[in-house]
Structure formats: C-alpha cells, structure tokens
Amino acid sequence: MKYDVVVIGSGPGGYVAAIRCAQLGMKTAIVERYNTLGGTCLNVGCIPSKALLDSSEHYHNANKTFADHGVRIESLKADLNQMVERKNGVVKQTCDGVQYLMKKNGIEVYHGHGSFVEANKLHVKGDEKTTEVEFEKAIIATGSKPITPAAFNYDKKRVITSTEALNITEIPKRMVIIGAGVIGLELGSVFARIGTEVEVIEFQDKVLGTMDKDTSKELRRSMKKIGVKFHLGHAVTEVKSNDKGVDVSFKKRDSEDILNTKADYCLIAIGRRPYTDNLGLDKVGITLDDRGRIPVNEHLQTAAAHIYAIGDVIQGAMLAHKAEEEGIFVAEYMNGEKPHINYNLIPGVVYTWPEVSAVGKTEKQLKEEGIPYKVGKFPMKALGRSRASMDTEGLIKVISHKETDEILGVHMIGARAADMIMEAVALMEFRASAEDMARISHPHPTYTEAIKEAALGATGNRYLHI
Ligand code: FAD
Ligand code: NAI
C-alpha cells in the first residue's frame, strides 16, 4: 500500500499530525508498536498521572481540610486499587477516542514496530506478520523512554519508572524517588498524599531545576508539609533490590561519604531519552545528535528532506502540547502553508498541589541574556478567594522589560495555576505590556486577581491589596 504520508508513533505528536494531514486531503497511515493508540501521554504519562493526582488530592483534602470546612467523615480510607482502576478506565476511554478519530478521518492504522528499509518504504513488524508500507513523506513521532542507568538496576518490580509506578495497587510504606523533576514531584505527591513516606534524592540544589527560583522554593515548602523529605545536592550512586524492597546508596555531591536508605520501591525519575530503537534510520541517511535526538531544520525536516520528525524525539521541551504543535506545523508545511511555532511561549505546568506553571523567561535566563527587567510578585494568601477555599499557598510573578514593559515571563504557583497560565500565554502572544495585563478587568473573587496585582507591581504601580 502507498500513502502520501506515514506517521510513525501515535502519541500526541503523531496522532495530531495524522489528523491534520488527513484533514488537508493527504492519504495518511499511522504506525504504532503497541496495541493501543495515544503514546506515552495517553497510556503511561499525562492522562494516567493526572487521574491519580486528582484521586489522591481528593483523599488528601478529605483527610486534612474537610473538617475545617465543616464536612465530617467518620471513617476514611485510601483505596489505591480503586484509584488505579478508575485511572485505567480514564486511559481506556481516552485511547479509544483516538482510535475513533483515526477512523473518522480515514487514517489507516498499522499495529507493529515500524523500521525504514528504503527511502520511501518501511516495514511494520507485527506479532504475526510483517507488512510493507510505501510513502511519499513520513513523520517520525516515536517519542521517548525513561533514562535508567545500569547502576540503578531497573527491574520493573522494586526499582521502577513512572510506567510501573502508575500501576502500584497497594499503598507502599516507603518510596525513594531519584530526581526532583516533574515526574518525581507529581508522583511523589500522589504517594505522599495517601500515606507513603516519600524521600526524594536530587542532584541539584533546587527542585524543578529549570523553573523559577521562587516557585521552586514555594513548591518544596508545600511538599514538605505533606511529608516529603528532600536530599538536595545529593546523587544516587547505586540501587539494589530484592523481593521485598530496595537499598539505595547516595552521597552529597562533593563528598565521598556514602549514605544509605531503604524502601519498598525506588522510582527512577531522572529524565527521558529520545526513542529511535530499530527504526532503520541508517537506511534513510539520518544520524542522531550527541543526545540521541533526531536533528531537524527549521521546517522540522530531517537529513532526508521528505522525512520529518516531531515531539520528544527531537530537541526542545518534552511536552505533549509541544509535540502537538509540531504535528500541525509539519502537516501544514507539507501542504504548502507557512505555519509558525513560538517556542518561547510553550507553557510548562506541574500538576502538584499547589500547581506550578510558567511561560516565557525566568529571571536567571534574562540575567544571562543581559535583558533589563522589572518584577511584580503577589502572594495568593492576600486574596479573598484563596481564604474562602483555604488555598492560600503560592504566588504569582510577572516579569516585564525594564524599558518597554513588554511581559517577558510569568511564573505561578497556586490553586489552578495550570489553567490560569493561559491568560499570560495569550497576552504574551500579542506582545502585551504588564500595564495592559494590569488594566484588564479580572473577576472578583478569583485567583486571577493575583495576576492583575503582580502585573501592577511590575509596572511600578502600588499593589491594591497588600
Ligand atoms: P510519545 O507520546 O512517546 O509517543 C510515541 C509513540 O511512538 C509511542 O506510542 C511508541 O510506542 C510509538 N513508537 C515508537 N517507536 C515506534 C516504531 N518504531 N514503530 C511504531 N511505533 C513506535 N507532557 C505534558 O505536556 N503534560 C503532562 O502532564 C505530562 N505528564 C507526563 C507524565 C508522565 C508520567 C510522563 C512519562 C510524561 C508526561 N508528559 C507530559 C510528557 C508527554 O507524555 C510527552 O511529551 C509526549 O507524550 C510526547 O509525545 P510524542 O508524540 O512525541 O511521543
Ligand atoms: P526532569 O528532567 O524533569 O527531572 C529529572 C531530575 O533528576 C533533574 O532535576 C535532575 O537534576 C535529576 N537527576 C538526574 N540524575 C540524577 C541522579 N543521578 N541523582 C539524583 N538526581 C538526578 O525529568 P523527569 O521528571 O523524569 O521527566 C521527564 C520528562 O517528562 C520531562 O522533560 C517533562 O517535560 C516530562 N513530563 C512533563 C510533565 C508535565 O508537563 N506536567 C509531567 C511529567 C513528565
């Protein structure tokens, strides 16, 4: 069978690219090595982790704050098995939705591992047979896998990654997490909320290394309150496991003294690597860069100009919405259009509670780039809305250019920061100033009033409520 476009990988990059190609009239096929569509994000990433984050947060609130709200529960129990079952239902519904979308858009689905064999041909190796598929153009959207160094002895039973952690059905007594990045803190929250003693070992001196220093500090404080213990500036040297649990050896970054800790599980969350195993890249003249990524030009074309690559397998943030934008970009570029992606305005969100979100530059980046800036900061606790809901933790920070007042970065930690960041993204897309942001009417009482106040601060005006 010959197609105008074949997409390899059905994650948010791949399935969105396939839909857009089909919408634009291209005869499209998609290849997926697993039985379900949706990739990391839908099966073992964004969706299942958010399902467990929501369930565990409900339990946490019932346990810790309901009584203050005047809601008394006599006997309360966290049922992790049910949480995981509900999560599986959410995942199934979401993946089935992608299957439906493929059918609706007339996209042929091939299940099996795709490998290039010639410039315009690939083989799809399924459980029972290998199918040959020909294409004019191809999009590589093969995503990423967790990094699991040999010294950590990843065994999928006691030494695990996020993939296995999402399916633990009995509440562990203790869990060691390596890495205080997004996965470590999101999944650390899930387990800490339902009663697991969580210990996080992180190489850097802060959690969420690439994010704003104030939001990072606030989040660490909030996570300590739910019982998470941090060893910052420490590196794990070895992990050993047996049937019952794990032994984790670690040390202070500049010391030789080895420390030890034991737990039921050790979760490795130290980043992900682009996944290109057995893809036959040598058959089409593509070589990887020094970090295992597929190099692309500004049109997301690989060294073979008729083959494009998008999402986690190329440079840039490993985020579902970044992969989606790239999927749409490639389809429209192939169609002769002139699409554009503003990489600076791809927001980042961490779904802990309080939530963390950010768009644009951090103060650190602006200093490094020599760009003069002003800052406005507003604490959530000063809002009536926060007091009403008891969500008083966090702050919003608006950074604008010192001379032009253009908004350069917005950083948030607080209730519903995940959704609130869109105000900043939209305004920054239109190159608004902090004064524009401050003059927009924000409904009262909402958490968004903190955005207005922080913007007021950045303009040099006086805050209204502190
Ligand atoms: P993927 O989603 O990884 O999909 C790639 C697909 O390609 C896979 O299904 C794979 O099986 C298939 N494949 C690979 N090689 C072949 C081959 N040779 N033949 C056939 N098929 C192949 N991002 C967010 O934006 N928000 C979140 O809240 C979020 N939460 C996350 C939580 C966790 C626990 C994890 C692990 C990740 C999370 N991410 C989140 C990141 C997000 O999942 C990824 O950025 C996103 O899935 C990347 O999309 P992609 O299409 O590039 O690749
Ligand atoms: P990460 O890159 O966010 O964090 C990894 C952390 O591990 C870093 O802080 C690093 O300093 C630390 N580390 C590395 N080696 C170490 C060692 N030997 N000992 C101790 N610490 C060590 O990676 P993570 O959390 O695995 O997530 C992978 C990707 O998935 C991220 O790039 C993220 O974009 C994506 N993701 C996004 C989510 C979201 O958008 N909400 C949720 C979960 C994942």
XYZ file of C-alpha atoms and ligand atoms in Angstrom, residues 50 152 178-184 186 201-204 209 234-236 269-272 318-319 349-351, ligand 2:
71
model
C -3.372 13.371 36.293
C 20.211 1.686 39.339
C 15.545 9.699 42.312
C 15.076 13.141 40.747
C 13.027 16.150 41.905
C 11.886 16.997 38.375
C 8.328 16.963 37.097
C 7.726 13.215 37.391
C 9.403 12.913 40.800
C 3.966 14.734 40.624
C 17.121 12.480 46.215
C 18.025 15.263 43.779
C 21.380 16.138 42.264
C 20.743 19.887 42.004
C 15.727 22.760 38.278
C 22.853 14.576 46.514
C 23.456 11.960 43.829
C 22.382 8.335 43.875
C 12.703 9.893 37.518
C 15.864 11.437 36.112
C 14.657 12.354 32.651
C 13.737 10.637 29.398
C 9.342 17.012 26.191
C 5.725 18.128 26.412
C 2.794 23.037 34.069
C 3.433 20.820 37.081
C 0.253 19.238 38.470
P 13.230 16.041 34.628
O 14.242 16.400 33.637
O 12.042 16.923 34.825
O 13.902 15.881 36.074
C 14.946 14.994 36.327
C 15.648 15.411 37.612
O 16.518 14.358 38.008
C 16.503 16.662 37.448
O 16.145 17.580 38.451
C 17.937 16.141 37.595
O 18.802 17.077 38.199
C 17.738 14.925 38.484
N 18.794 13.897 38.385
C 19.383 13.433 37.253
N 20.269 12.458 37.562
C 20.242 12.291 38.908
C 20.925 11.436 39.834
N 21.800 10.516 39.424
N 20.658 11.549 41.150
C 19.749 12.468 41.586
N 19.078 13.301 40.757
C 19.306 13.208 39.434
O 12.767 14.551 34.219
P 11.524 13.677 34.633
O 10.906 14.165 35.893
O 11.990 12.276 34.551
O 10.508 13.945 33.459
C 10.857 13.625 32.101
C 10.135 14.498 31.137
O 8.747 14.239 31.125
C 10.329 15.948 31.445
O 11.146 16.508 30.449
C 8.979 16.574 31.411
O 8.926 17.591 30.459
C 8.024 15.444 31.005
N 6.912 15.456 31.949
C 6.063 16.525 31.933
C 5.038 16.621 32.847
C 4.172 17.820 32.822
O 4.197 18.560 31.855
N 3.390 18.075 33.860
C 4.814 15.591 33.855
C 5.793 14.537 33.814
C 6.777 14.487 32.868
